[in-house]
Tab-separated table of C-alpha atoms in Angstrom:
chain	number	residue	atom	x	y	z
Z	1	GLY	CA	-24.281	19.963	30.534
Z	2	GLY	CA	-24.832	16.567	32.191
Z	3	GLU	CA	-27.632	15.601	29.790
Z	4	GLU	CA	-25.533	16.611	26.770
Z	5	GLU	CA	-22.598	14.537	28.023
Z	6	GLU	CA	-24.879	11.565	28.590
Z	7	GLU	CA	-26.261	11.945	25.065
Z	8	ASP	CA	-22.743	12.168	23.629
Z	9	ASP	CA	-21.767	9.008	25.535
Z	10	LEU	CA	-24.828	7.269	24.151
Z	11	VAL	CA	-23.975	8.343	20.584
Z	12	ALA	CA	-20.392	7.174	21.087
Z	13	ALA	CA	-21.630	3.847	22.405
Z	14	MET	CA	-24.132	3.396	19.564
Z	15	GLY	CA	-21.777	4.740	16.889
Z	16	PRO	CA	-20.355	1.528	15.407
Z	17	ALA	CA	-23.789	-0.115	15.214
Z	18	ASP	CA	-25.285	2.969	13.587
Z	19	ALA	CA	-22.383	3.078	11.133
Z	20	ALA	CA	-22.984	-0.569	10.210
Z	21	VAL	CA	-26.697	0.106	9.690
Z	22	GLN	CA	-25.895	3.162	7.569
Z	23	GLU	CA	-23.432	1.172	5.461
Z	24	SER	CA	-26.029	-1.548	5.002
Z	25	ARG	CA	-28.567	1.011	3.788
Z	26	VAL	CA	-26.057	2.519	1.364
Z	27	GLU	CA	-25.260	-0.940	-0.020
Z	28	LEU	CA	-28.958	-1.682	-0.368
Z	29	ALA	CA	-29.500	1.574	-2.278
Z	30	ARG	CA	-26.583	0.751	-4.584
Z	31	ASP	CA	-27.966	-2.705	-5.280
Z	32	PHE	CA	-31.392	-1.242	-5.967
Z	33	GLY	CA	-29.939	1.289	-8.383
Z	34	GLU	CA	-27.820	-1.347	-10.082
Z	35	ARG	CA	-30.601	-3.909	-10.512
Z	36	ASP	CA	-33.904	-2.065	-10.574
Z	37	LEU	CA	-33.734	1.727	-10.973
Z	38	VAL	CA	-32.969	1.948	-14.696
Z	39	CYS	CA	-33.791	-1.588	-15.803
Z	40	PRO	CA	-35.888	-1.768	-19.039
Z	41	SER	CA	-39.037	-2.875	-17.187
Z	42	ASN	CA	-38.917	0.158	-14.886
Z	43	LEU	CA	-40.524	3.536	-15.683
Z	44	LEU	CA	-37.138	5.301	-15.568
Z	45	GLY	CA	-35.504	2.496	-17.507
Z	46	LEU	CA	-37.921	3.025	-20.395
Z	47	PHE	CA	-36.230	6.350	-21.050
Z	48	GLY	CA	-32.790	4.712	-21.420
Z	49	PRO	CA	-33.008	3.843	-25.146
Z	50	MET	CA	-34.566	7.230	-25.922
Z	51	LEU	CA	-31.733	9.055	-24.158
Z	52	ARG	CA	-29.209	7.052	-26.145
Z	53	ASP	CA	-30.947	7.913	-29.426
Z	54	VAL	CA	-31.171	11.642	-28.639
Z	55	CYS	CA	-27.511	11.800	-27.591
Z	56	ALA	CA	-26.289	9.802	-30.599
Z	57	ASN	CA	-28.397	11.982	-32.928
Z	58	ALA	CA	-27.679	9.626	-35.820
Z	59	ALA	CA	-30.378	11.135	-38.048
Z	60	GLY	CA	-29.480	14.730	-37.159
Z	61	LYS	CA	-32.950	15.478	-35.762
Z	62	TYR	CA	-31.910	16.590	-32.275
Z	63	ASN	CA	-29.725	19.645	-32.817
Z	64	ASP	CA	-31.180	22.010	-30.232
Z	65	SER	CA	-28.359	22.790	-27.794
Z	66	ARG	CA	-30.633	22.821	-24.715
Z	67	LEU	CA	-32.097	19.440	-25.644
Z	68	ARG	CA	-28.621	17.988	-26.232
Z	69	SER	CA	-27.301	19.324	-22.922
Z	70	ALA	CA	-30.272	17.958	-20.958
Z	71	ALA	CA	-30.119	14.574	-22.697
Z	72	ILE	CA	-26.371	14.179	-22.141
Z	73	LEU	CA	-26.700	15.096	-18.451
Z	74	ALA	CA	-29.498	12.541	-18.066
Z	75	LEU	CA	-27.408	9.925	-19.887
Z	76	CYS	CA	-24.528	10.578	-17.489
Z	77	LYS	CA	-26.802	10.204	-14.459
Z	78	PHE	CA	-28.147	6.896	-15.758
Z	79	MET	CA	-24.548	5.723	-16.308
Z	80	CYS	CA	-23.616	6.658	-12.738
Z	81	VAL	CA	-26.446	4.480	-11.420
Z	82	SER	CA	-26.007	1.310	-13.487
Z	83	SER	CA	-22.723	-0.352	-14.467
Z	84	ASP	CA	-24.458	-2.206	-17.310
Z	85	TYR	CA	-25.891	0.995	-18.745
Z	86	CYS	CA	-22.508	2.672	-18.239
Z	87	GLU	CA	-20.643	-0.075	-20.106
Z	88	GLN	CA	-23.119	0.041	-22.990
Z	89	ASN	CA	-22.770	3.797	-23.440
Z	90	LEU	CA	-19.164	4.704	-22.566
Z	91	GLN	CA	-18.036	4.725	-26.178
Z	92	LEU	CA	-20.971	6.955	-27.128
Z	93	LEU	CA	-20.230	9.353	-24.253
Z	94	PHE	CA	-16.563	9.721	-25.155
Z	95	SER	CA	-17.452	10.194	-28.824
Z	96	ILE	CA	-19.764	13.039	-27.819
Z	97	MET	CA	-17.101	14.527	-25.525
Z	98	VAL	CA	-14.489	14.564	-28.274
Z	99	ALA	CA	-16.821	15.913	-30.956
Z	100	ALA	CA	-18.974	18.373	-28.962
Z	101	ALA	CA	-18.513	21.949	-30.114
Z	102	GLU	CA	-20.114	23.337	-26.938
Z	103	PRO	CA	-17.647	23.784	-24.049
Z	104	ASN	CA	-20.399	23.368	-21.447
Z	105	ILE	CA	-21.166	19.876	-22.755
Z	106	ARG	CA	-17.498	18.850	-22.543
Z	107	SER	CA	-17.337	20.312	-19.009
Z	108	ASN	CA	-20.472	18.510	-17.861
Z	109	ILE	CA	-19.233	15.197	-19.249
Z	110	VAL	CA	-15.833	15.425	-17.573
Z	111	VAL	CA	-17.446	16.157	-14.185
Z	112	ALA	CA	-19.784	13.177	-14.631
Z	113	LEU	CA	-16.841	10.997	-15.657
Z	114	GLY	CA	-15.274	11.775	-12.292
Z	115	ASP	CA	-18.258	10.143	-10.590
Z	116	MET	CA	-18.176	7.189	-12.982
Z	117	ALA	CA	-14.434	6.695	-12.468
Z	118	PHE	CA	-15.083	6.457	-8.725
Z	119	ARG	CA	-18.013	4.039	-9.031
Z	120	TRP	CA	-16.986	1.961	-12.048
Z	121	THR	CA	-13.179	2.142	-11.985
Z	122	ASN	CA	-12.569	-0.956	-14.106
Z	123	LEU	CA	-14.981	0.223	-16.804
Z	124	THR	CA	-13.615	3.743	-17.124
Z	125	GLU	CA	-9.891	2.999	-16.753
Z	126	PRO	CA	-9.275	2.132	-20.449
Z	127	TRP	CA	-10.840	5.474	-21.413
Z	128	MET	CA	-8.815	7.656	-19.040
Z	129	PRO	CA	-6.322	8.887	-21.711
Z	130	HIS	CA	-9.232	10.650	-23.431
Z	131	MET	CA	-10.035	12.384	-20.168
Z	132	TYR	CA	-6.429	13.512	-19.655
Z	133	ALA	CA	-6.507	14.896	-23.217
Z	134	LEU	CA	-9.068	17.484	-22.094
Z	135	LEU	CA	-6.297	19.170	-20.077
Z	136	ARG	CA	-5.217	20.559	-23.475
Z	137	ASP	CA	-8.756	21.710	-24.417
Z	138	SER	CA	-9.092	25.113	-26.077
Z	139	ASP	CA	-11.642	26.257	-23.466
Z	140	VAL	CA	-10.230	27.360	-20.112
Z	141	ASN	CA	-13.265	26.175	-18.115
Z	142	VAL	CA	-13.027	22.688	-19.611
Z	143	ARG	CA	-9.334	22.533	-18.686
Z	144	HIS	CA	-10.059	23.807	-15.174
Z	145	ASN	CA	-12.863	21.292	-14.581
Z	146	THR	CA	-10.741	18.456	-15.957
Z	147	LEU	CA	-7.785	19.279	-13.708
Z	148	THR	CA	-10.115	19.613	-10.692
Z	149	VAL	CA	-11.680	16.197	-11.334
Z	150	LEU	CA	-8.361	14.449	-12.042
Z	151	THR	CA	-6.729	16.008	-8.975
Z	152	HIS	CA	-9.535	14.625	-6.811
Z	153	LEU	CA	-9.342	11.163	-8.403
Z	154	VAL	CA	-5.547	10.866	-8.285
Z	155	LEU	CA	-4.943	12.238	-4.794
Z	156	ASN	CA	-7.696	10.063	-3.334
Z	157	ASP	CA	-6.403	6.911	-5.071
Z	158	MET	CA	-9.582	6.507	-7.110
Z	159	VAL	CA	-7.660	5.891	-10.340
Z	160	LYS	CA	-4.366	4.184	-11.070
Z	161	VAL	CA	-1.651	6.706	-11.838
Z	162	ARG	CA	0.595	6.017	-14.783
Z	163	GLY	CA	2.603	8.124	-17.185
Z	164	GLN	CA	-0.399	10.343	-17.933
Z	165	VAL	CA	0.537	12.354	-14.853
Z	166	SER	CA	2.867	14.169	-17.276
Z	167	GLU	CA	-0.289	15.702	-18.776
Z	168	MET	CA	-1.136	17.152	-15.381
Z	169	VAL	CA	2.396	18.478	-14.936
Z	170	LEU	CA	2.029	20.379	-18.219
Z	171	CYS	CA	-0.682	22.446	-16.517
Z	172	LEU	CA	2.162	24.225	-14.687
Z	173	GLU	CA	2.588	26.158	-17.933
Z	174	ASP	CA	-1.092	26.843	-18.616
Z	175	GLU	CA	-1.935	30.418	-19.572
Z	176	ASP	CA	-4.641	30.559	-16.880
Z	177	GLU	CA	-3.333	31.441	-13.415
Z	178	ARG	CA	-5.988	29.387	-11.590
Z	179	ILE	CA	-4.935	26.265	-13.469
Z	180	LYS	CA	-1.241	26.959	-12.819
Z	181	ASP	CA	-1.902	27.385	-9.098
Z	182	MET	CA	-3.963	24.199	-8.944
Z	183	ALA	CA	-1.183	22.267	-10.725
Z	184	VAL	CA	1.340	23.537	-8.159
Z	185	LEU	CA	-0.960	22.435	-5.317
Z	186	PHE	CA	-1.479	19.055	-6.983
Z	187	MET	CA	2.261	18.414	-7.274
Z	188	GLY	CA	2.778	19.539	-3.674
Z	189	GLU	CA	0.382	16.798	-2.531
Z	190	PHE	CA	1.365	14.210	-5.129
Z	191	LYS	CA	5.024	14.263	-4.053
Z	192	LEU	CA	3.945	13.016	-0.599
Z	193	LYS	CA	2.173	9.895	-1.856
Z	194	GLN	CA	3.858	6.657	-0.840
Z	195	GLN	CA	6.525	8.772	0.913
Z	196	GLY	CA	7.695	10.178	-2.395
Z	197	MET	CA	8.148	6.781	-4.060
Z	198	LEU	CA	5.238	7.208	-6.477
Z	199	LEU	CA	6.690	10.360	-8.028
Z	200	TYR	CA	10.166	8.808	-8.110
Z	201	ASN	CA	8.893	5.675	-9.892
Z	202	LEU	CA	6.998	7.699	-12.487
Z	203	LEU	CA	9.745	10.251	-13.107
Z	204	PRO	CA	11.726	8.464	-15.882
Z	205	ASP	CA	8.557	7.805	-17.880
Z	206	MET	CA	7.401	11.375	-17.261
Z	207	VAL	CA	10.711	12.700	-18.613
Z	208	GLY	CA	10.377	10.479	-21.679
Z	209	ARG	CA	6.825	11.624	-22.411
Z	210	LEU	CA	7.585	15.321	-21.917
Z	211	SER	CA	10.721	15.099	-24.054
Z	212	ALA	CA	8.944	13.181	-26.833
Z	213	ALA	CA	6.207	15.843	-26.853
Z	214	GLU	CA	8.760	18.276	-28.341
Z	215	LEU	CA	7.733	21.124	-26.075
Z	216	ASP	CA	9.348	24.505	-26.301
Z	217	GLU	CA	12.726	24.028	-24.624
Z	218	GLY	CA	12.054	26.763	-22.065
Z	219	VAL	CA	8.715	25.171	-21.103
Z	220	PHE	CA	10.307	21.729	-20.742
Z	221	ARG	CA	13.123	23.044	-18.569
Z	222	ARG	CA	10.881	25.054	-16.249
Z	223	ILE	CA	8.671	21.998	-15.658
Z	224	ILE	CA	11.634	19.665	-15.080
Z	225	LYS	CA	13.293	22.112	-12.695
Z	226	PHE	CA	10.103	22.297	-10.626
Z	227	VAL	CA	9.447	18.529	-10.565
Z	228	PHE	CA	13.050	17.507	-9.862
Z	229	SER	CA	13.134	19.838	-6.859
Z	230	PHE	CA	11.029	17.176	-5.070
Z	231	ILE	CA	13.756	14.507	-5.385
Z	232	GLU	CA	15.695	14.828	-2.140
Z	233	LYS	CA	16.704	11.298	-1.099
Z	234	ALA	CA	20.261	10.243	-1.957
Z	235	LYS	CA	19.198	6.701	-2.899
Z	236	GLN	CA	16.656	8.038	-5.370
Z	237	THR	CA	19.280	10.310	-6.940
Z	238	ASP	CA	21.708	7.396	-7.307
Z	239	ALA	CA	19.071	5.254	-9.008
Z	240	LEU	CA	17.919	8.086	-11.274
Z	241	VAL	CA	21.486	8.599	-12.513
Z	242	ASP	CA	21.414	5.055	-13.935
Z	243	LYS	CA	17.875	5.321	-15.289
Z	244	LEU	CA	18.410	8.698	-16.970
Z	245	CYS	CA	21.731	7.661	-18.489
Z	246	GLN	CA	20.043	4.689	-20.139
Z	247	ARG	CA	17.642	7.109	-21.820
Z	248	PHE	CA	20.526	8.331	-23.987
Z	249	ARG	CA	20.422	4.905	-25.647
Z	250	THR	CA	16.675	4.897	-26.296
Z	251	THR	CA	16.650	7.756	-28.823
Z	252	ASP	CA	18.654	9.155	-31.714
Z	253	ASN	CA	17.050	12.566	-31.314
Z	254	GLN	CA	19.608	15.222	-30.352
Z	255	ARG	CA	16.998	17.436	-28.700
Z	256	GLN	CA	16.012	14.523	-26.447
Z	257	TRP	CA	19.686	13.972	-25.561
Z	258	ARG	CA	19.846	17.607	-24.463
Z	259	ASP	CA	16.680	17.121	-22.406
Z	260	VAL	CA	18.131	14.093	-20.579
Z	261	ALA	CA	21.399	15.928	-19.887
Z	262	PHE	CA	19.423	18.851	-18.442
Z	263	CYS	CA	17.459	16.424	-16.220
Z	264	LEU	CA	20.698	14.944	-14.877
Z	265	CYS	CA	21.906	18.457	-14.135
Z	266	GLN	CA	18.862	19.047	-11.885
Z	267	LEU	CA	19.743	16.235	-9.470
Z	268	THR	CA	21.314	16.957	-6.089
Z	269	PHE	CA	24.587	15.091	-6.396
Z	270	SER	CA	26.725	13.456	-3.720
Z	271	GLU	CA	30.198	11.942	-3.990
Z	272	LYS	CA	28.599	8.551	-4.601
Z	273	SER	CA	26.258	9.746	-7.364
Z	274	ILE	CA	29.066	11.663	-9.116
Z	275	ALA	CA	31.187	8.514	-9.036
Z	276	LYS	CA	28.228	6.535	-10.402
Z	277	LEU	CA	27.791	9.023	-13.243
Z	278	GLY	CA	31.450	8.556	-14.136
Z	279	GLU	CA	31.281	4.750	-14.176
Z	280	GLU	CA	32.124	3.222	-17.544
Z	281	GLY	CA	28.632	1.859	-18.136
Z	282	ASN	CA	27.020	5.273	-17.671
Z	283	LEU	CA	29.840	7.306	-19.233
Z	284	LYS	CA	29.539	5.345	-22.480
Z	285	THR	CA	25.892	6.367	-22.851
Z	286	PHE	CA	26.731	10.070	-23.245
Z	287	ALA	CA	30.475	10.312	-24.008
Z	288	ASP	CA	29.888	10.405	-27.782
Z	289	LYS	CA	27.295	13.166	-27.378
Z	290	LEU	CA	29.471	15.711	-25.561
Z	291	HIS	CA	30.376	17.380	-28.866
Z	292	ASP	CA	26.989	19.132	-28.505
Z	293	ASP	CA	27.642	22.363	-26.586
Z	294	ASP	CA	24.348	22.269	-24.694
Z	295	ILE	CA	24.860	18.689	-23.514
Z	296	TYR	CA	28.469	19.429	-22.554
Z	297	ASN	CA	27.414	22.523	-20.608
Z	298	SER	CA	24.933	20.457	-18.578
Z	299	PHE	CA	27.743	18.133	-17.492
Z	300	VAL	CA	30.035	21.096	-16.785
Z	301	ALA	CA	27.291	22.375	-14.445
Z	302	ILE	CA	27.241	18.972	-12.727
Z	303	VAL	CA	31.028	19.257	-12.226
Z	304	GLY	CA	30.474	22.702	-10.711
Z	305	LYS	CA	27.999	21.220	-8.223
Z	306	ALA	CA	30.401	18.416	-7.394
Z	307	LYS	CA	33.226	20.823	-6.654
Z	308	LYS	CA	31.027	22.561	-4.084
Z	309	LEU	CA	30.465	19.354	-2.127
Z	310	PRO	CA	31.581	19.701	1.520
Z	311	LYS	CA	34.761	17.991	2.585
Z	312	SER	CA	34.406	14.601	4.217
Z	313	ALA	CA	34.680	14.211	7.985
Z	314	GLU	CA	38.318	13.220	7.669
Z	315	GLY	CA	39.008	16.451	5.811
Z	316	LYS	CA	40.291	14.662	2.744
Z	317	GLY	CA	38.019	16.573	0.411
Z	318	GLU	CA	37.032	13.437	-1.496
Z	319	GLY	CA	34.153	15.250	-3.161
Z	320	ARG	CA	36.579	17.518	-4.969
Z	321	SER	CA	38.796	14.654	-6.159
Z	322	VAL	CA	35.751	12.789	-7.508
Z	323	ALA	CA	34.713	15.977	-9.298
Z	324	ASP	CA	38.186	16.443	-10.793
Z	325	GLU	CA	38.223	12.852	-11.995
Z	326	PHE	CA	34.791	13.181	-13.608
Z	327	GLU	CA	35.757	16.513	-15.172
Z	328	ALA	CA	38.829	14.924	-16.761
Z	329	LYS	CA	36.676	12.120	-18.198
Z	330	ILE	CA	34.122	14.409	-19.844
Z	331	LEU	CA	36.845	16.734	-21.151
Z	332	ALA	CA	38.664	13.811	-22.786
Z	333	ALA	CA	35.395	12.530	-24.283
Z	334	ARG	CA	34.531	16.022	-25.521
Z	335	GLU	CA	37.873	16.475	-27.217
Z	336	ALA	CA	37.677	13.036	-28.831
Z	337	GLY	CA	34.150	13.728	-30.100
Z	338	VAL	CA	34.967	17.169	-31.467
Z	339	ALA	CA	38.116	15.806	-33.128
Z	340	VAL	CA	36.046	13.197	-34.933
């Protein structure tokens, strides 16, 4: 026991130095790979142009599936080692990924792209939309591999997250149960990033993208209901009321109006947010659309939520009066719109 403790103390004492040495070795290996491993004058590097030719298959001579698979895997490994080689061949790799009839080739490429996105973030970032597109692939294994890779990259901050996260949210409705479950796990972790601010900041754009995609209405509403359940802070709800109301102005599409109204209905309202919804600036964005029964019913549901608000500490029941006031406003707007 004493010897083991002494050894542990020694390891603990030497740890930082050993870590620095290890990091230095890793950096040295990276530099070697970047400069020397696949350079044209090196034995491995001599295979670089040949790999490119076999993968491009411009003359149609290399059609054997085993040869293509091996060549594409080798190309990917070369690209993971050298940023120069990666930059030269990214367009070729994505062209192959999009056009490849074999699911295993698409799967192999997306896994390799995960490594490239980690190593050469700036090079791969402009191509990321093509990677997200594979979440809609016809082959279940390709979709599963793509979601696995993207989940790893996003949750570990290896790629910048933008509106494309809506593509990942769509996996909640995938026909494969494994993919559905993974999407649920992803959202459960994603909602925690930046203390919930990342999801909140992306939500309006996500709503816009999902609505513009003209999904089946049931699919859209199930996804929105799930995602909006993560918005719990009152300040976020207040801000989203303004942001969502402005979306009524950005489209003339009645289906998208219904989508926005449904999104508003999913928020957890307070007296303040109900009052904000009834402010003239926000009311004007949807007042002329309340002739649509579906939109009107969403706001009626909001009134129902508002009427269930607990009474204030003074017992004045201000939540109910705010609800009554808002109800009167939407009823008047509805009647005016229907009359027209």
